[in-house]
Coordinates of C-alpha atoms in Angstrom, one line a residue:
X1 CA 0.0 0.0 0.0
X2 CA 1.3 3.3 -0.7
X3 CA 2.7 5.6 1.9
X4 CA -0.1 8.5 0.7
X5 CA -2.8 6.2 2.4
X6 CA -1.0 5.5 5.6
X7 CA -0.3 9.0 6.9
X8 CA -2.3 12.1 7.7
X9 CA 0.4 14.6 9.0
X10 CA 4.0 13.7 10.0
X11 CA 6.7 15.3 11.5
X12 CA 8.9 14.3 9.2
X13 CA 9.6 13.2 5.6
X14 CA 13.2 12.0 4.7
X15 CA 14.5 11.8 1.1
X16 CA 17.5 9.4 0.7
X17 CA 18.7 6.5 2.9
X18 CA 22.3 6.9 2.5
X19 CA 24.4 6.5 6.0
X20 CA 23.1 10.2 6.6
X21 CA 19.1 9.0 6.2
X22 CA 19.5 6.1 8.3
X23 CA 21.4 8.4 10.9
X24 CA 18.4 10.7 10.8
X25 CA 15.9 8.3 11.2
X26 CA 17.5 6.8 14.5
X27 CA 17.6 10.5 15.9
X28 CA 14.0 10.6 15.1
X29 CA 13.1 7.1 16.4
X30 CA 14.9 7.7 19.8
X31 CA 12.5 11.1 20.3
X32 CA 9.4 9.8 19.6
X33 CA 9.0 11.1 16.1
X34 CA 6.8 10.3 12.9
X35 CA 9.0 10.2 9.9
X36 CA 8.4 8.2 6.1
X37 CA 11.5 8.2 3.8
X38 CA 11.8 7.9 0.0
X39 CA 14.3 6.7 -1.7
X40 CA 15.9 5.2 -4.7
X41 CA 19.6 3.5 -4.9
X42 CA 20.6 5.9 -7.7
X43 CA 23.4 7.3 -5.2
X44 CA 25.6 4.2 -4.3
X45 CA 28.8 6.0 -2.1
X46 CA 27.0 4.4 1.4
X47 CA 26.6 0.8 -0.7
X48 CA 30.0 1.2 -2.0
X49 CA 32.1 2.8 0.8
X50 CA 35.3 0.8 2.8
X51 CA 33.1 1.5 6.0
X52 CA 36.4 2.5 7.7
X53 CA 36.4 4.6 10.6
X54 CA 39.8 6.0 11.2
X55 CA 40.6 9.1 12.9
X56 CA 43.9 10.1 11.4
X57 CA 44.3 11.2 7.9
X58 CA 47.6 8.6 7.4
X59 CA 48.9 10.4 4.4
X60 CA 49.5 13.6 6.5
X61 CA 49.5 11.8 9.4
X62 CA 46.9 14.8 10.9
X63 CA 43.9 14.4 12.7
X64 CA 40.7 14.2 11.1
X65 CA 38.4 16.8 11.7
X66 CA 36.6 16.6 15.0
X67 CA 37.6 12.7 14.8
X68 CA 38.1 12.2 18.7
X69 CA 33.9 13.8 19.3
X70 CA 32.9 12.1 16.2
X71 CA 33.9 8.4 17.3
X72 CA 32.9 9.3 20.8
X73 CA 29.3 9.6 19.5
X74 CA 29.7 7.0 16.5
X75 CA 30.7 3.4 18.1
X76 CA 27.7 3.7 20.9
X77 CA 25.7 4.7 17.8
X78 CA 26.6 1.6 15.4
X79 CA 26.7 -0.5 18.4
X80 CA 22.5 0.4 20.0
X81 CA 22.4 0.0 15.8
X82 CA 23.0 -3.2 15.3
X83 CA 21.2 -4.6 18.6
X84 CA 18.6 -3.3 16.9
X85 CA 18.8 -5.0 13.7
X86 CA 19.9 -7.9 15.1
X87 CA 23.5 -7.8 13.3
X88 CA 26.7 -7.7 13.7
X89 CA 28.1 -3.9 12.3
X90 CA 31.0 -3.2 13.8
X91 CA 34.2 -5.0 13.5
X92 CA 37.3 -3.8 15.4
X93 CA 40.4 -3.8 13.0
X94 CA 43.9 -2.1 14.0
X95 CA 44.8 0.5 11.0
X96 CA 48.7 0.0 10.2
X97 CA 50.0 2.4 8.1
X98 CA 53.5 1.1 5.9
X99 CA 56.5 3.2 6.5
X100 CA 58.1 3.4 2.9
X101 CA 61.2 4.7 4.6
X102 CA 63.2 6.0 7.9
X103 CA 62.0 9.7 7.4
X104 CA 58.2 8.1 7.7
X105 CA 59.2 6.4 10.8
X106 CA 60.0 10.0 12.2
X107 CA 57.4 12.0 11.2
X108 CA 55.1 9.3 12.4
X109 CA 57.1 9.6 15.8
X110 CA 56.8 13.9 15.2
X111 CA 52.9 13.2 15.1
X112 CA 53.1 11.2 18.0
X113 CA 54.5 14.0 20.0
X114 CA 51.5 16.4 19.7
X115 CA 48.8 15.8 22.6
X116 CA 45.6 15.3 20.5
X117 CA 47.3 13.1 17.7
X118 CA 49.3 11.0 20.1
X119 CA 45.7 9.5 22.1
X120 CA 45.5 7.2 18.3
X121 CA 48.8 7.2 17.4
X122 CA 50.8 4.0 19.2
X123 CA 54.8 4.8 20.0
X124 CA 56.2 1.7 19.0
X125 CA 57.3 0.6 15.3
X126 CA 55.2 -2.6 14.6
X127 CA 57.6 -5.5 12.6
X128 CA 56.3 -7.1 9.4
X129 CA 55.6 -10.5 9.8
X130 CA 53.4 -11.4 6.7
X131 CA 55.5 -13.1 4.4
X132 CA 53.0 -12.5 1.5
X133 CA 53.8 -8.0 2.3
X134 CA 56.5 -6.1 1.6
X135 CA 57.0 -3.8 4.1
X136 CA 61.0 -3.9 5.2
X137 CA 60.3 -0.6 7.6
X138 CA 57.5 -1.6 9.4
X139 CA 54.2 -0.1 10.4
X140 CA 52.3 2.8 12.6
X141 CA 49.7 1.7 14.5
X142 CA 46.3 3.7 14.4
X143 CA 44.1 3.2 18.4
X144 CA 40.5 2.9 18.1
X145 CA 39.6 2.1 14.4
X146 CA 37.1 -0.3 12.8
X147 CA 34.9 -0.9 10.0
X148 CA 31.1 -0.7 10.3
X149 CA 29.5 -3.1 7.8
X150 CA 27.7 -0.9 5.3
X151 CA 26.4 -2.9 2.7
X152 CA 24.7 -4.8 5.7
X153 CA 23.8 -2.0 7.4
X154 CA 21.9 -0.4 4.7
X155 CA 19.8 -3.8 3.4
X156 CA 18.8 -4.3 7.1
X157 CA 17.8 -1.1 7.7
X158 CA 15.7 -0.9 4.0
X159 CA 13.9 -4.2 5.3
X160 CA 13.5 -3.1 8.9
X161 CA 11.7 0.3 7.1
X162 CA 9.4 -2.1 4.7
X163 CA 8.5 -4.0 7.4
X164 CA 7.1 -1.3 9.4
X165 CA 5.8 0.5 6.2
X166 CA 8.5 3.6 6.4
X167 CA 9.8 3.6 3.3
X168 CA 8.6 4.3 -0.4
X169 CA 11.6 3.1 -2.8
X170 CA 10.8 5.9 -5.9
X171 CA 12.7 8.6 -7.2
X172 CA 12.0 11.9 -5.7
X173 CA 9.5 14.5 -7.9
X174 CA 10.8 18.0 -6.6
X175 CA 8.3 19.3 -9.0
X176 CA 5.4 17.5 -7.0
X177 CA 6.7 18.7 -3.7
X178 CA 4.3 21.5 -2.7
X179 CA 5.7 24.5 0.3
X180 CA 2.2 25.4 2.6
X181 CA 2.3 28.1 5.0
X182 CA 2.9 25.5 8.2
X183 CA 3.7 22.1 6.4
X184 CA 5.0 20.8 3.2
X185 CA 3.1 18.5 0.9
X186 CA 4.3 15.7 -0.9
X187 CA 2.1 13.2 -3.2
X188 CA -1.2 12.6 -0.1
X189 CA 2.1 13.0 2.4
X190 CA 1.8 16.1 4.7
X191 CA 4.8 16.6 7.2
X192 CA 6.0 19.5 9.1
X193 CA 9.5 19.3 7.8
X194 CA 11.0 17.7 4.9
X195 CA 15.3 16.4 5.1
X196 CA 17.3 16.2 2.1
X197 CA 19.9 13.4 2.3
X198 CA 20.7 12.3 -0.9
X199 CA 24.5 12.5 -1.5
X200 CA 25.8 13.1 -4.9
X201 CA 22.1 13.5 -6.0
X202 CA 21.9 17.0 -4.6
X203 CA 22.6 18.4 -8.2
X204 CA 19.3 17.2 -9.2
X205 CA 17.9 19.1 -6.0
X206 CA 16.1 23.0 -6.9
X207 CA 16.4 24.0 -3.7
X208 CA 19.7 23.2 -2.4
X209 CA 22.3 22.9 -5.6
X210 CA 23.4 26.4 -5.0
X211 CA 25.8 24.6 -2.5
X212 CA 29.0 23.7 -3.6
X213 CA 29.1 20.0 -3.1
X214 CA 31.9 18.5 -5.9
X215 CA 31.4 14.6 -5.5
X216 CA 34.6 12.4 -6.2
X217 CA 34.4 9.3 -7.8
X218 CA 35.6 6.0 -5.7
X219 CA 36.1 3.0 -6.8
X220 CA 37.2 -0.1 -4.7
X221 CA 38.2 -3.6 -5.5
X222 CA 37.5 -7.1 -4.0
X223 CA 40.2 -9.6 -4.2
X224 CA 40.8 -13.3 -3.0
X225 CA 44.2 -14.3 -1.5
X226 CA 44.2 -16.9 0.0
X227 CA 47.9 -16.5 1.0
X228 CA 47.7 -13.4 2.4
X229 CA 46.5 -14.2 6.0
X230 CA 46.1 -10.5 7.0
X231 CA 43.7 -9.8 9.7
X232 CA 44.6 -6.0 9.9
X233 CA 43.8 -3.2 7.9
X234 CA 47.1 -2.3 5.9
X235 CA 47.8 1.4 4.7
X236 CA 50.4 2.2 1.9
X237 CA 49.3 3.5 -1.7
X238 CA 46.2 2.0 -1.3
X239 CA 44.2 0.1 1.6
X240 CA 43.9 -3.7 2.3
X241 CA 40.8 -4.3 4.4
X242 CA 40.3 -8.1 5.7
X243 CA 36.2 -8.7 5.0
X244 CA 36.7 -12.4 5.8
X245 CA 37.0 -15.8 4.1
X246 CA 40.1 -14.6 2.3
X247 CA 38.2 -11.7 0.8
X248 CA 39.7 -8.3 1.0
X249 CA 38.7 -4.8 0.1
X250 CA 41.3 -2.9 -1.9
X251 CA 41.3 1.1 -2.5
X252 CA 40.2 3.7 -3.1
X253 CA 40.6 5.7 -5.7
X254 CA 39.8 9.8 -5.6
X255 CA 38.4 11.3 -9.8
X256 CA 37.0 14.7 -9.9
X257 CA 35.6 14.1 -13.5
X258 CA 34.1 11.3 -14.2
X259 CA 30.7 11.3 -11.9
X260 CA 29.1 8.0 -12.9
X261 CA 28.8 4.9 -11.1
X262 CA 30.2 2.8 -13.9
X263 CA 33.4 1.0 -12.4
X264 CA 36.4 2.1 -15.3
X265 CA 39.4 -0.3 -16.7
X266 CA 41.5 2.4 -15.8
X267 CA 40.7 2.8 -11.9
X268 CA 40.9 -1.0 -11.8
X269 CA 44.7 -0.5 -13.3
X270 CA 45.5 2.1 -11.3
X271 CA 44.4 0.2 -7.8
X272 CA 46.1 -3.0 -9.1
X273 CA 49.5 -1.4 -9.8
X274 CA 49.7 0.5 -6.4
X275 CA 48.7 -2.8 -4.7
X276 CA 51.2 -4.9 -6.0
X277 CA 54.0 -2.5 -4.7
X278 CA 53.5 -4.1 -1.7
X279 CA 51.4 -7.3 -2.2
X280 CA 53.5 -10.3 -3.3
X281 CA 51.5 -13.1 -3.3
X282 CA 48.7 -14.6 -5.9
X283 CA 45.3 -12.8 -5.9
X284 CA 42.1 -12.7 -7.7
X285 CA 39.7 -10.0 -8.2
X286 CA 36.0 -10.8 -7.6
X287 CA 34.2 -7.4 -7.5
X288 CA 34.8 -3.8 -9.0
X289 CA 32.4 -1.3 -7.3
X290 CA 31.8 2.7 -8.0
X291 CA 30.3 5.3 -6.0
X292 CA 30.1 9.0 -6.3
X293 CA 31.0 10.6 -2.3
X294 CA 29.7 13.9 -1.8
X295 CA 32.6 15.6 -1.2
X296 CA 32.6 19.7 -0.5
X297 CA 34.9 22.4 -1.8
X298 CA 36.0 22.9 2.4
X299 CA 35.4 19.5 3.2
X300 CA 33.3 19.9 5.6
X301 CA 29.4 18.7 6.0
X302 CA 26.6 20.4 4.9
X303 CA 24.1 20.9 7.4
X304 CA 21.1 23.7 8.2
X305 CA 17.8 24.8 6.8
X306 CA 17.3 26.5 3.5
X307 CA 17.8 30.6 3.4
X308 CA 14.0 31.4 2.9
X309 CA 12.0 27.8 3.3
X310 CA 12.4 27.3 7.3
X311 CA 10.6 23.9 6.7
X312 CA 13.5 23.0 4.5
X313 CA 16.5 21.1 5.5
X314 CA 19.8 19.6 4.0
X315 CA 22.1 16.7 5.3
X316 CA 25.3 16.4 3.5
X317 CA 28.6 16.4 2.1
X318 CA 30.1 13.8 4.5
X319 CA 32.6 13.0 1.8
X320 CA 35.2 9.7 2.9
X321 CA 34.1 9.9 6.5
X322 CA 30.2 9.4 6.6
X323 CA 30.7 6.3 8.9
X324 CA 32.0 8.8 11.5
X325 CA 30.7 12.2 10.6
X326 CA 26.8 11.0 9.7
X327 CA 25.9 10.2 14.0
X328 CA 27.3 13.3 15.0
X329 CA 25.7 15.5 12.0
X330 CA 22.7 13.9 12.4
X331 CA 22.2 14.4 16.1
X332 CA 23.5 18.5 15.6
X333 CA 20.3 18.6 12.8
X334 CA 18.3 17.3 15.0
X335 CA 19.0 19.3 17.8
X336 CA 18.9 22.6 16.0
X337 CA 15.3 21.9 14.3
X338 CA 13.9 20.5 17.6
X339 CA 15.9 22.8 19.9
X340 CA 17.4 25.6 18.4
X341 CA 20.8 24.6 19.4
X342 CA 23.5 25.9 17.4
X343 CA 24.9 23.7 14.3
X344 CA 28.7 23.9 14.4
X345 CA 29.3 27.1 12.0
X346 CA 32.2 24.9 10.3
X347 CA 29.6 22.4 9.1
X348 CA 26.2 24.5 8.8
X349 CA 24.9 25.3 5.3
X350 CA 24.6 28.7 6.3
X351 CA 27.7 29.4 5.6
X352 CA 27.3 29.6 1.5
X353 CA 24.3 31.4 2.2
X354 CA 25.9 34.5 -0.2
X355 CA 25.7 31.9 -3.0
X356 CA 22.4 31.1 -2.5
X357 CA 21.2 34.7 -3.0
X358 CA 24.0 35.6 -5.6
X359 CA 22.1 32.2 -7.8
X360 CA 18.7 33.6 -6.9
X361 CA 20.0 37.2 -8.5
X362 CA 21.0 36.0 -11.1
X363 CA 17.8 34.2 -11.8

């Protein structure tokens, strides 16, 4: 049965079920809210994505942004998560990074040194002792990482939605989405607020694609080796992630062009080369994936309510680091529209504002 017949008014409808929908729809499940989502899977970056949550950006060796808050909300998040779905998310992996020489060694031991980096940073050089890796100089260690499961955590959260009649799996009509003076109308669905969440697919969005949200293209390999015997994540020119049964996630890569989500001979190349200046032993590649991330020109989250349409609202732009960022952005949304509480200025919308009114000039 369509949504339209289930609902008279809502507090909220959600388009997109991305890591940033799903994060949404928990902050309005835990207060009590009524909520419906559409979505379509034309935007695979969630599907797609390593699921990796690391706090240091390893080719720097700098701290993400905000990483230490953004964990500290994150794990308890995936963790109540997965209780509820009644699966296993979150998988704790130590991050190495390969030294390719003495000077890395030093730098990372520089980077240890400073008080906020050194809390996930570890002071000792880790030895190599897989045969089937080259890696003469050892490894850093990286404290507190993980990878959340995110193909699994986005089918179990679609069915938990079906189930309970949540979720309409269409494309989005912006033209059929009507503004009233104290709701917004969508199709027979009246809600008091309306969240767009859609990732790359924001260019398609009338409202919000004044914001400058780029969108790099990924692409990410599955291999078998059954050599390789590697249950940590390994870091060099490219990642090795250990998903089990002698399956491992290889990338990613970074493309500012090409924004499809067609996997490309020449990503698969350029992944295969970097790998194998480390990897020695036999593999086999089993999967080729794409997926567009919604990356910003200041790479940092879009967040906030539209410049003149107060039931409006935008989650976005989590780029690489949605598996840590989406909790935490999700929870400031919420807290703002609910509460009025302030949405980190580094993060909220409202700081391209001066586009949005430079766009509507024009127009």
């Amino acid at each position: 049965m369509p949504i339209s017949y289930l609902c008279s008014m809502i507090d909220y409808l959600i388009v997109g079920l991305g890591l940033a929908g799903i994060s949404f729809c928990e902050q309005l499940e835990e207060n009590h809210k009524t909520y419906r989502v559409i979505a379509d899977k034309s935007q695979t970056s969630s599907v797609v994505a390593g699921g990796l949550y690391n706090p240091v950006i390893l080719k720097r060796f700098t701290l993400a942004w905000n990483a230490k808050e953004q964990l500290e909300t994150a794990l308890p998040f995936y963790e109540k998560l997965a209780k509820k779905l009644h699966t296993q998310l979150d998988f704790k992996v130590p991050v190495l990074r390969r030294f390719a020489s003495i000077e890395e060694q030093n730098m990372w031991f520089e980077a240890s040194d400073k008080p906020q980096l050194g809390y996930f940073l570890a002071t000792n050089i880790k030895k190599n002792e897989n045969t089937c890796i080259d890696a003469p100089f050892g490894y850093g260690e990286v404290n507190y990482t993980g990878r959340i499961a995110t193909k699994v955590l986005l089918a179990s959260y679609e069915k938990y939605l079906l189930t309970n009649m949540l979720l309409q799996q269409e494309t989005f009509d912006y033209e059929a989405l009507e503004i009233k003076a104290d709701h917004i109308a969508y199709q027979g669905i009246a809600a008091k607020r309306i969240i767009f969440a859609t990732g790359f697919g924001l260019h398609e969005n009338p409202f919000f694609n004044y914001l400058p949200l780029n969108g790099t293209k990924g692409e990410l390999l599955t291999i078998k080796a059954p050599d390789l015997k590697e249950e940590n994540v390994i870091k060099s020119s490219v990642f090795i992630i250990p998903l089990g049964d002698d399956l491992y996630r290889v990338g990613a890569t970074y493309k500012w062009k090409d924004k499809t989500n067609l996997p490309t001979a020449e990503s698969k190349q350029e992944l295969l080369e970097k790998l194998e200046t480390f990897l020695t032993c036999k593999y086999e590649v089993v999967d080729h994936v794409a997926g567009i991330r919604p990356t910003v020109a200041d790479r940092r989250p879009l967040v906030g309510q539209h410049p003149d349409e107060d039931k409006l609202f935008i989650l976005n732009g989590f780029g690489s680091r949605g598996v840590m960022i989406a909790p935490t952005a999700s929870a400031s949304l919420y807290q703002f529209i609910e509460h009025a509480t302030a949405i980190h200025p580094e993060m909220n919308s409202a700081r391209f504002t001066k586009k949005y009114y430079q766009k509507k000039q024009r127009n």
